[in-house]
CSV table of C-alpha atoms in Angstrom, one decimal:
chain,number,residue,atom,x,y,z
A,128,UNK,CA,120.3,118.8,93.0
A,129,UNK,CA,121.8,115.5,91.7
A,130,UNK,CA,119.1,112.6,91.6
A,131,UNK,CA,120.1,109.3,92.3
A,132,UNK,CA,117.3,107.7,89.3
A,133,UNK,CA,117.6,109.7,86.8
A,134,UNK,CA,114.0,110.4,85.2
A,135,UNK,CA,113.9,108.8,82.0
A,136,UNK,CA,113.5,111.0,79.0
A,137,UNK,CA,109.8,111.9,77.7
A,138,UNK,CA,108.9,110.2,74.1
A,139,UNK,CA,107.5,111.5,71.4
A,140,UNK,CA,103.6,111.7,71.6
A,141,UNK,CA,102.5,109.4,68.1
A,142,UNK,CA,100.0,111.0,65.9
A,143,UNK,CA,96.3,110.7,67.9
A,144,UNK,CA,94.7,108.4,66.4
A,145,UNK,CA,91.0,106.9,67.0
A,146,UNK,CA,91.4,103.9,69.4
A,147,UNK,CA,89.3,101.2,71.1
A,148,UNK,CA,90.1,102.5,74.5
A,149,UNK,CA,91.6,105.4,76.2
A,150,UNK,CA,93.2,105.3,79.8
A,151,UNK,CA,93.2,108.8,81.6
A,152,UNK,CA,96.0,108.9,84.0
A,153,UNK,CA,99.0,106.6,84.3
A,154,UNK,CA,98.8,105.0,87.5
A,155,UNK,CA,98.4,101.4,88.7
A,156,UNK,CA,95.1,101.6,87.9
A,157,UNK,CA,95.6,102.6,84.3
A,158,UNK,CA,98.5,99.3,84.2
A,159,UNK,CA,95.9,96.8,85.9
A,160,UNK,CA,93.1,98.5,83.3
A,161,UNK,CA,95.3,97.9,80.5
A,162,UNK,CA,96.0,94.2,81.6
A,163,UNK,CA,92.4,94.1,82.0
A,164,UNK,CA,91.5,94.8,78.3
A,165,UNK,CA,93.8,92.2,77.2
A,166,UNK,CA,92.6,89.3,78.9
A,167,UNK,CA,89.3,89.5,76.9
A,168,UNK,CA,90.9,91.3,73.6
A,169,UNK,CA,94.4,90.4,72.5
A,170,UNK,CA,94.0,93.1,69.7
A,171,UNK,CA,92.0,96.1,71.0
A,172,UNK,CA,94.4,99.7,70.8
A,173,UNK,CA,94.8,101.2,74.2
A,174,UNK,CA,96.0,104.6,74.5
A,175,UNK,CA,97.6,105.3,78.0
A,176,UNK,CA,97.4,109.4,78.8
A,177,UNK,CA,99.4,110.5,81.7
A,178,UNK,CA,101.1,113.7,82.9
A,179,UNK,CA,103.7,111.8,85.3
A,180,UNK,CA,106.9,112.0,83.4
A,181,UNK,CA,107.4,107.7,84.2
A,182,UNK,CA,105.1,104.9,82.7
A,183,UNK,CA,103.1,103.6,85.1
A,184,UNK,CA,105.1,102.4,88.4
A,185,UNK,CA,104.7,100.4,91.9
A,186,UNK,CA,103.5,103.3,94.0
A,187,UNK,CA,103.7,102.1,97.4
A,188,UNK,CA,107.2,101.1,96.8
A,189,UNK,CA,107.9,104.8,96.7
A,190,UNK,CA,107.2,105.2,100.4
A,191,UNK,CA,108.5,101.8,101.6
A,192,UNK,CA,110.8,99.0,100.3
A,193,UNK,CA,112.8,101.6,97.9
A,194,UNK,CA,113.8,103.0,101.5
A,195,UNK,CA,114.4,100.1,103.4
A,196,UNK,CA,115.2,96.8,101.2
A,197,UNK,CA,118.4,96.6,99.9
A,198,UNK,CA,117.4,94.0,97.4
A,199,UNK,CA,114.5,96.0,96.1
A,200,UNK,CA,116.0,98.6,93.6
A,201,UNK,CA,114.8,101.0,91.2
A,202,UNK,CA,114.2,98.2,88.4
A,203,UNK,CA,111.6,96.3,90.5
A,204,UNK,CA,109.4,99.8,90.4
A,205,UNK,CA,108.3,100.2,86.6
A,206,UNK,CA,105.6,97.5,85.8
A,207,UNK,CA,106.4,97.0,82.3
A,208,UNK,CA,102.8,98.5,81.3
A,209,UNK,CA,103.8,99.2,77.5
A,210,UNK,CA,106.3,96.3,76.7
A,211,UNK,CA,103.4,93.5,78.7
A,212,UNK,CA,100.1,94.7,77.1
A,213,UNK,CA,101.1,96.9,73.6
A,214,UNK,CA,99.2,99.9,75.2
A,215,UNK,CA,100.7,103.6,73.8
A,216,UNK,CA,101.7,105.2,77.0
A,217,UNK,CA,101.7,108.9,76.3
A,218,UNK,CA,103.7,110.7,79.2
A,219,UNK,CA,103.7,114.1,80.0
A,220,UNK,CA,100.2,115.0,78.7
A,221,UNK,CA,97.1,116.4,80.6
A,222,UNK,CA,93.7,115.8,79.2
A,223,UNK,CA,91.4,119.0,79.3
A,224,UNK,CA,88.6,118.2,77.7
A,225,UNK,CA,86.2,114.8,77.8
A,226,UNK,CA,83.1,114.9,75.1
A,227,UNK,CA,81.4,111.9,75.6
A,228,UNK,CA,78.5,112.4,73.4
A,229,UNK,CA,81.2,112.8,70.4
A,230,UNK,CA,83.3,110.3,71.8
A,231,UNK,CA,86.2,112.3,71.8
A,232,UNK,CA,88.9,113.6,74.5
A,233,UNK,CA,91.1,117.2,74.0
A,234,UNK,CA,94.8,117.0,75.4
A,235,UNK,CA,97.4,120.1,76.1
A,236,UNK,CA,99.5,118.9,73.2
A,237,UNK,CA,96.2,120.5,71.1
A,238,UNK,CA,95.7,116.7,69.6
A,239,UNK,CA,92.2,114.8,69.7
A,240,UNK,CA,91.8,111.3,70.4
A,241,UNK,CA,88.3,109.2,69.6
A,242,UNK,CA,87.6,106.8,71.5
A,243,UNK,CA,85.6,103.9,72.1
A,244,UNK,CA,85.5,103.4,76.0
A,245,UNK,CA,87.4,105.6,77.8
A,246,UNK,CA,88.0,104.9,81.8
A,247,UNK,CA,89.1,108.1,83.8
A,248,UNK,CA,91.0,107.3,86.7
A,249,UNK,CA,93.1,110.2,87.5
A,250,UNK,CA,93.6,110.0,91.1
A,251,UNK,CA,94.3,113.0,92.7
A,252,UNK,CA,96.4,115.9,93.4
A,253,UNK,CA,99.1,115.7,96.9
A,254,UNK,CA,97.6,118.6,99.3
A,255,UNK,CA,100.5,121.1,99.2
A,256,UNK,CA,101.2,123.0,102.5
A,257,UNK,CA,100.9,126.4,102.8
A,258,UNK,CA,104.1,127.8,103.0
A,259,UNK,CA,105.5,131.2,101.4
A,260,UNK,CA,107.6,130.6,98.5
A,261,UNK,CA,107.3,126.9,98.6
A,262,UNK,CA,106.2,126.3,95.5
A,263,UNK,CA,109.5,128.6,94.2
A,264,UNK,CA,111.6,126.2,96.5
A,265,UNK,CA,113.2,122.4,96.0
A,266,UNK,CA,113.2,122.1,99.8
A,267,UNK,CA,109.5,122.2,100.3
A,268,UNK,CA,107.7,119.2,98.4
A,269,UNK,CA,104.8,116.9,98.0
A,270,UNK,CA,105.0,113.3,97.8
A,271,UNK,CA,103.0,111.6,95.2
A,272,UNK,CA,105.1,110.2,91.8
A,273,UNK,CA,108.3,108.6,91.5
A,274,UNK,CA,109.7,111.8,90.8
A,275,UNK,CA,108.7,113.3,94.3
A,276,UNK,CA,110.5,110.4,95.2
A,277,UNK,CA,113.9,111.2,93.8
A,278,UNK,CA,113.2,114.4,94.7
A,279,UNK,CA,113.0,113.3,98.5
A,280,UNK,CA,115.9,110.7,98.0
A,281,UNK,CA,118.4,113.5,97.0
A,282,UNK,CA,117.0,115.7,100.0
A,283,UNK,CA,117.5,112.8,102.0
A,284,UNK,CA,121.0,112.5,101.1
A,285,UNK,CA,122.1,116.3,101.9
A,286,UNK,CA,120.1,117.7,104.6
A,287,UNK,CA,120.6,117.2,107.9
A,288,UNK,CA,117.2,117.3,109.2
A,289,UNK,CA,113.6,116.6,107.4
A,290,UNK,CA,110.3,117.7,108.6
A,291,UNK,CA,107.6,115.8,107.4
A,292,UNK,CA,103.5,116.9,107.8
A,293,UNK,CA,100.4,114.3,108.0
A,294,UNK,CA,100.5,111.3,110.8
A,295,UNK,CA,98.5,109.3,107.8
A,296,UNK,CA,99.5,106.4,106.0
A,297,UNK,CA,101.7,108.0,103.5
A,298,UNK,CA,103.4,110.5,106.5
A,299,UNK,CA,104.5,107.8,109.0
A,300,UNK,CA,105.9,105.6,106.7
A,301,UNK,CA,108.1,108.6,104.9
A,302,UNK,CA,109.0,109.5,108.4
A,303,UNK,CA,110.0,105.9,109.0
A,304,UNK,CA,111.9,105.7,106.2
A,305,UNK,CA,113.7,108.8,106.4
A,306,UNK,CA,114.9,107.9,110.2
A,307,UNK,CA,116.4,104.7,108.9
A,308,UNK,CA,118.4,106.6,106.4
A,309,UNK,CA,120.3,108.7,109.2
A,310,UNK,CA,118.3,111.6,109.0
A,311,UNK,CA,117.1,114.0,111.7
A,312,UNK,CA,113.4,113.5,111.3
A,313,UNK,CA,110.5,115.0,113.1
A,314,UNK,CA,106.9,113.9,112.5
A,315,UNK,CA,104.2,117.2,112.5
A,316,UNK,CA,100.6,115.8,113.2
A,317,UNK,CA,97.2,116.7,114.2
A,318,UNK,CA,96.0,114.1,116.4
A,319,UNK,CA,97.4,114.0,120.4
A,320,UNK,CA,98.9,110.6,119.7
A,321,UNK,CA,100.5,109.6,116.8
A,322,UNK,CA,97.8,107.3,115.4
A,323,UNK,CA,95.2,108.1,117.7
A,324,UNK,CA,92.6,108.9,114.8
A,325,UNK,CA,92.3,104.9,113.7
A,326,UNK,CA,93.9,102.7,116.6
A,327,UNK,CA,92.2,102.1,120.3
A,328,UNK,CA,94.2,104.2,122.9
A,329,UNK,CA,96.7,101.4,123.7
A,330,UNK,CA,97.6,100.8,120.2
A,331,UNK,CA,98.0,104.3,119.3
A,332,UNK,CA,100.3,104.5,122.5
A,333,UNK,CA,102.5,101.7,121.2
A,334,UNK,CA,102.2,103.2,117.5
A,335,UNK,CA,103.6,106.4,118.9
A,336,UNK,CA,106.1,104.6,120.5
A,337,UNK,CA,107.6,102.8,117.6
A,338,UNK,CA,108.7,106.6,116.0
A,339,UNK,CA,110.4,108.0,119.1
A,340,UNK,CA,112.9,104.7,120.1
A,341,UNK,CA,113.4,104.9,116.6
A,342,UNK,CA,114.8,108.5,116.8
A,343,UNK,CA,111.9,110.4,115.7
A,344,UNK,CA,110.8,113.8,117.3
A,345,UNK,CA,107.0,113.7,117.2
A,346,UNK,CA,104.8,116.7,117.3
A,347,UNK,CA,101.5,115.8,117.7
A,348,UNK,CA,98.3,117.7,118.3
A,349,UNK,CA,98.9,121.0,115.8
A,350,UNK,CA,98.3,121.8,112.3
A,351,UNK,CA,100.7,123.4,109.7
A,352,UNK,CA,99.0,127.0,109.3
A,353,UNK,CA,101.9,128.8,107.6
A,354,UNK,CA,105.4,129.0,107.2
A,355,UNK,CA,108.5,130.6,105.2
A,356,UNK,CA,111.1,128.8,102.8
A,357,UNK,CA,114.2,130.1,102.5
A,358,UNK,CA,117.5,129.6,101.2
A,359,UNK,CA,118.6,128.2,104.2
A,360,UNK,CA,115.7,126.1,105.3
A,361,UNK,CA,112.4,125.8,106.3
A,362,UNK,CA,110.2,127.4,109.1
A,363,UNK,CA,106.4,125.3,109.6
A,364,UNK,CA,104.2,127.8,111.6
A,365,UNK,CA,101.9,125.9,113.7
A,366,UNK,CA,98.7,126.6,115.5
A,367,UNK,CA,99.0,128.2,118.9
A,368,UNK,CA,102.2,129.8,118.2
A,369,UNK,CA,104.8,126.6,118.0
A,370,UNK,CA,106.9,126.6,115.0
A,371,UNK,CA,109.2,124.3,113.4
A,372,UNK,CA,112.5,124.6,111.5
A,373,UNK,CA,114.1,122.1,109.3
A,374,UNK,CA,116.6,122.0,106.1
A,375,UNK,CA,113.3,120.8,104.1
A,376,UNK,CA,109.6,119.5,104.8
A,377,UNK,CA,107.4,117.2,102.8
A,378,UNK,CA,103.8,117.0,102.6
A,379,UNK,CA,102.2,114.0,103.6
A,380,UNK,CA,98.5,115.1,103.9
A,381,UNK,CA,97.1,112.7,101.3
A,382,UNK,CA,95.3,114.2,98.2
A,383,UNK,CA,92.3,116.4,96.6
A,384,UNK,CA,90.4,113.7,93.9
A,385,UNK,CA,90.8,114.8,90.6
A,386,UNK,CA,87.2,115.3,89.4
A,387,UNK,CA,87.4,118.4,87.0
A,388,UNK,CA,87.2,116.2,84.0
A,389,UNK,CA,84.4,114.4,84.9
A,390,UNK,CA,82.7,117.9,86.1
A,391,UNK,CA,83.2,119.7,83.3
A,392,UNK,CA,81.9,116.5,81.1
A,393,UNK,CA,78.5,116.8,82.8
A,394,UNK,CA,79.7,113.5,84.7
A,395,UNK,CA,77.8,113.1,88.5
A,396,UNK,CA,80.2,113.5,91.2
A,397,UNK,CA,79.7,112.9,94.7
A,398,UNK,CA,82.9,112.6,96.9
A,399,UNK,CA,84.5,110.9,93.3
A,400,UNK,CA,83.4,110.0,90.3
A,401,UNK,CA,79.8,108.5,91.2
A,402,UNK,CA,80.0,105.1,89.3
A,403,UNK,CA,77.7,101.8,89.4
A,404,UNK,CA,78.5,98.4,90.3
A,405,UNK,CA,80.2,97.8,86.8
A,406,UNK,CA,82.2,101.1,87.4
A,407,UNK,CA,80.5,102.7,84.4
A,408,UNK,CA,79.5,107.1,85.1
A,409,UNK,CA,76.2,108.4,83.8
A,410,UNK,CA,77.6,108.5,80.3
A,411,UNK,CA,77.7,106.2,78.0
A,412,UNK,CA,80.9,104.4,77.4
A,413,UNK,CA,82.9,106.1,80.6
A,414,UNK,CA,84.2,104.7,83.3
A,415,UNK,CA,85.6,105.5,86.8
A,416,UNK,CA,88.3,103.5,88.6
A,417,UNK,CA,90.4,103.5,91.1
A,418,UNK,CA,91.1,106.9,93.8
A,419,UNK,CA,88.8,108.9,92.0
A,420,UNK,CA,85.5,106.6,91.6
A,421,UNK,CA,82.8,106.4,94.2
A,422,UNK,CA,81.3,102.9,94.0
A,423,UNK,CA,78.7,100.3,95.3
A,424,UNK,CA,80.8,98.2,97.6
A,425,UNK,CA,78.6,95.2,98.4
A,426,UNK,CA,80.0,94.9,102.0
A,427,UNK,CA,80.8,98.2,102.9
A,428,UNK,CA,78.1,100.6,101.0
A,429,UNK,CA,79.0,103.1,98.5
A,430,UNK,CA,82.5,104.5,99.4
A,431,UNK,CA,85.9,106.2,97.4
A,432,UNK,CA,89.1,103.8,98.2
A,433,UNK,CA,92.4,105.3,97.7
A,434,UNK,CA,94.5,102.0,98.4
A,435,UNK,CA,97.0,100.1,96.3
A,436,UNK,CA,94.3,96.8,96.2
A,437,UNK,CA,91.4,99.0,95.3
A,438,UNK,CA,93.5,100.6,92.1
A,439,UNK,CA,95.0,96.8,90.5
A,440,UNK,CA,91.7,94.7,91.3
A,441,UNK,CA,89.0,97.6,90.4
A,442,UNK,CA,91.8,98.7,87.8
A,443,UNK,CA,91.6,95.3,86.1
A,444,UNK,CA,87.8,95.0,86.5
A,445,UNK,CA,87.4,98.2,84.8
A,446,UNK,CA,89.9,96.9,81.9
A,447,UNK,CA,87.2,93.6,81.4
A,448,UNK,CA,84.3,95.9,81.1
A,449,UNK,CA,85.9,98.1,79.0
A,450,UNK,CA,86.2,95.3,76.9
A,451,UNK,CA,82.6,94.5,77.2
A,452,UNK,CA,82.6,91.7,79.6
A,453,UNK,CA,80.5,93.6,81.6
A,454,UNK,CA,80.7,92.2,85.2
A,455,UNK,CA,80.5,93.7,88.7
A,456,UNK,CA,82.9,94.6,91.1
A,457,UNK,CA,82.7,92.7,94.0
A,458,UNK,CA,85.8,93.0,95.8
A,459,UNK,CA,86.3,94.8,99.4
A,460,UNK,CA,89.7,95.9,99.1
A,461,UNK,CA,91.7,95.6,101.9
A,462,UNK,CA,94.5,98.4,102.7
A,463,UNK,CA,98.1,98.0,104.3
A,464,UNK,CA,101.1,99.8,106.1
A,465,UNK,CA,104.6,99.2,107.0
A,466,UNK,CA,106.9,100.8,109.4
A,467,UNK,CA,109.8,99.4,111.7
A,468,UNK,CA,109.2,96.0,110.6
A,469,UNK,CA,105.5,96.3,111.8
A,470,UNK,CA,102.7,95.8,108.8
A,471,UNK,CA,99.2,96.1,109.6
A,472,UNK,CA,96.3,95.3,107.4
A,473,UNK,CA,92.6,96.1,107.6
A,474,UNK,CA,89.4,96.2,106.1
A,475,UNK,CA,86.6,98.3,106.2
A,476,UNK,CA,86.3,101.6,108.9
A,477,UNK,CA,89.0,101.9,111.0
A,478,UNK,CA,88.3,104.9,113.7
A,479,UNK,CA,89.6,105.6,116.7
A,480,UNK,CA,86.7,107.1,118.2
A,481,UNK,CA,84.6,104.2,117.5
A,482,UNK,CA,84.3,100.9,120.3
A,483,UNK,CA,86.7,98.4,119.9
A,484,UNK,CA,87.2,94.8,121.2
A,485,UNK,CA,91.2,94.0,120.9
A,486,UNK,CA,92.0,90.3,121.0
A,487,UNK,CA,95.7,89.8,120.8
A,488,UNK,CA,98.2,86.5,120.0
A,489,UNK,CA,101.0,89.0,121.9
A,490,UNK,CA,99.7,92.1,123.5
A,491,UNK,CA,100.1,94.9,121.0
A,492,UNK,CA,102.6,92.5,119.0
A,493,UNK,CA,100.4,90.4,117.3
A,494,UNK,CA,96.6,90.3,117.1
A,495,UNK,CA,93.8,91.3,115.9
A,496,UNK,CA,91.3,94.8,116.6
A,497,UNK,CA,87.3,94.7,116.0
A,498,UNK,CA,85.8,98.3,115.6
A,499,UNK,CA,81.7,98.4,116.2
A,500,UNK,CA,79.4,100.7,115.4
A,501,UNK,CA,75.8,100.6,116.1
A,502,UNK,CA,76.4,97.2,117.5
A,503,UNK,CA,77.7,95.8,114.6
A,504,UNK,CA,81.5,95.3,113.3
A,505,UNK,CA,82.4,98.1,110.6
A,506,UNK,CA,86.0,97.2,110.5
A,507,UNK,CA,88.8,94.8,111.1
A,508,UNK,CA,92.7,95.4,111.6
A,509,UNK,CA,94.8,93.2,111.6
A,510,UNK,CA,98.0,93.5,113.2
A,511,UNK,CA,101.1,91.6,112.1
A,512,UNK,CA,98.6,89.0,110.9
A,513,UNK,CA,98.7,87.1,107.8
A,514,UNK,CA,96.3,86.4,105.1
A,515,UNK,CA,93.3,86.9,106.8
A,516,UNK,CA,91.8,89.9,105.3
A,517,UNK,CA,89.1,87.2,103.6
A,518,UNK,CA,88.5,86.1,107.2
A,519,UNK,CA,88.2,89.7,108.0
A,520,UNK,CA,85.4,90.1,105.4
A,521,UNK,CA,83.8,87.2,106.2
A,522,UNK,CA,83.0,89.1,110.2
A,523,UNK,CA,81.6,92.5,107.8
A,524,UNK,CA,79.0,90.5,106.0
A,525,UNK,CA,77.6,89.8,109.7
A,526,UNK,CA,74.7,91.8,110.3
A,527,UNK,CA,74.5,92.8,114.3
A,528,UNK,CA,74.1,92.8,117.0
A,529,UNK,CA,77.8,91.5,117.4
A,530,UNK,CA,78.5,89.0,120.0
A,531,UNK,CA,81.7,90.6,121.4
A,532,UNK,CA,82.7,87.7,123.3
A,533,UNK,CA,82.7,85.5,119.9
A,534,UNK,CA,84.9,87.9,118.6
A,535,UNK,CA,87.6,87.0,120.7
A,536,UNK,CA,89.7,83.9,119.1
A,537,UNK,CA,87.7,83.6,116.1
A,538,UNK,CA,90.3,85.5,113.5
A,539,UNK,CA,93.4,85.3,115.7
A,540,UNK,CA,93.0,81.8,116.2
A,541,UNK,CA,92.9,80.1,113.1
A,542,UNK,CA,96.0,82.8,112.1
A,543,UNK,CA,97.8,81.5,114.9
């Protein structure tokens, strides 16, 4: 199957050599890190470890504008990580061993690296679907790297119709994008309504909506509990009998965290890497950033964030301690979507279940959506509204009992 990037060729690994600071994994995280570092240290070595076959990238391109901005093309994705900060970027490696009481770090290439700080922020692994010879077939896939991404492209290009599993972030924006390309698409989910597991009823109506007058066949309310790839295609077996046949399916069911390294380092783990307020583990000298850390949030509580504005600002926090600045991270991130022209933004805990009080510019256009629990506000979306996540924040910090009625007009109107 032809791709239409071509992956670029793997370098050779350089000869491991002790450096000031190692970065395991090769995501945004490890670019902000990196960029990080070299605001306090212009001539600290940094030694970039990744098993993705690309230096570090623009991630959330991968599920949106690459699909649906003409003017955004495959040169705006890399982030120039080497060439910008004079980290080695090692590609196509795994670390299997962290020894932090040696100060040392094992890779599959049989090489040793010493260290002086290393920060572990290896994300996770996409949950694969369980389907018989899947992982034997190029129509059954995962989304997760840019290379599941020219993967997907060159499906997109040849089959007639795409399933794709998971009504999450990562799921309704590839089906989304693979509707706007032409292709046959049909959306497997869990929940009743698409979107019914963070938005109020309403919302989640309108949500829903949005896929099907684009063209989208939703199937909500099942789970993927089986299925067989063949040759010819794919067959999803759902719960209750249904089942589901398309040329290929991808996987958007979000991801296991990548904690094995830190386990088998003697490193706490919790549902991440447990990490203080500076992001440093139980060890001395590691840290824990981005997908993979738990962390203090001084809004929220403790909490693991797997969001684009959680990997560059903890990333680059991480980079400055690493460095020895040794501040805290104080930033709530905040986490985004885009589909059909639509963007939503939010903060905090965003839960369907939970009471809401809606107070909307247009109804279900433009507004703004307050979710309480145990009288207080817990989170904030913000719905085709612009910079006003600080504005969000500002309502979190509020301790209750919430005045619902104040609510209404207080972010929504200054946005307006």
């Amino acid at each position: 199957m032809t791709s239409p990037h071509p992956a670029p060729a793997a370098g050779a690994a350089p000869t491991p050599i002790a450096y000031d600071h190692v970065i395991v994994g090769g995501g945004m995280v490890a670019d902000a890190a990196a960029r990080g570092i070299r605001e306090r240290d212009a001539d600290a070595t940094i030694a970039i470890i990744s098993d993705d076959i690309d230096e570090p990238y623009t991630r959330p391109a991968l599920s949106k504008k690459l699909w649906t901005d003409p003017d955004f093309t495959w040169d705006d994705v890399p982030l120039g990580t080497a060439d910008d900060t004079g980290a080695v970027v090692v590609l196509r490696t795994r670390v299997t061993a962290l020894r932090p009481d040696a100060h040392e770090l094992d890779t599959d290439a049989g090489d040793t690296y010493p260290y002086g700080t290393v920060l572990i922020a290896t994300g996770g692994t996409p949950v694969a679907l369980p389907i018989e010879g899947g992982g034997a077939s190029d129509r059954v896939l995962t989304f997760r790297t840019a290379e599941d991404y020219r993967h997907l492209r060159a499906l997109a290009a040849q089959a007639d119709r795409i399933a794709v599993v998971g009504g999450g972030y990562i799921g309704s924006e590839l089906a989304a994008a693979l509707v706007q390309q032409g292709v046959d698409t049909v959306l497997v989910h869990s929940t009743a309504t698409l979107g019914a597991d963070v938005f109020p009823a309403d919302l989640a109506d309108h949500f829903a909506g949005m896929f099907r007058d684009a063209g989208v066949e939703l199937v909500g309310g099942h789970e993927v509990v089986g299925g067989v790839a063949g040759d010819a295609g794919v067959r999803l077996d759902l719960e209750g009998g249904a089942t589901v046949v398309a040329d290929a399916v991808v996987s958007g069911l979000g991801i296991e965290v990548q904690t094995e390294l830190a386990e088998s380092s003697g490193i706490a783990t919790g549902d991440g890497i447990v990490v203080d307020a500076h992001l440093r583990t139980d060890r001395a000298d590691v840290f824990a950033a981005g997908d993979v850390a738990e962390y203090p949030d001084r809004i929220l509580g403790r909490r693991r964030v797997e969001h684009v504005d959680n990997a560059e600002q903890m990333g680059r926090q991480a980079g400055r301690n690493l460095a020895g600045v040794g501040e805290e991270y104080t930033h709530t991130p905040y986490y985004y979507s885009v589909v059909f022209g639509t963007r939503y933004e939010a903060v905090g805990t965003l839960d369907g279940s939970l009471e809401t009080v809606e107070d909307w510019v247009e109804p279900l256009e433009r507004g703004v959506v307050y979710y309480l629990d145990d009288d207080r506000v817990v989170g904030v979306l913000l719905w085709n509204i612009d910079d006003r996540t600080d504005a969000a924040r500002a309502v979190l910090t509020e301790d209750g009992p919430v005045d619902r009625d104040a609510l209404i007009g207080r972010i929504r109107e200054e946005a307006s």
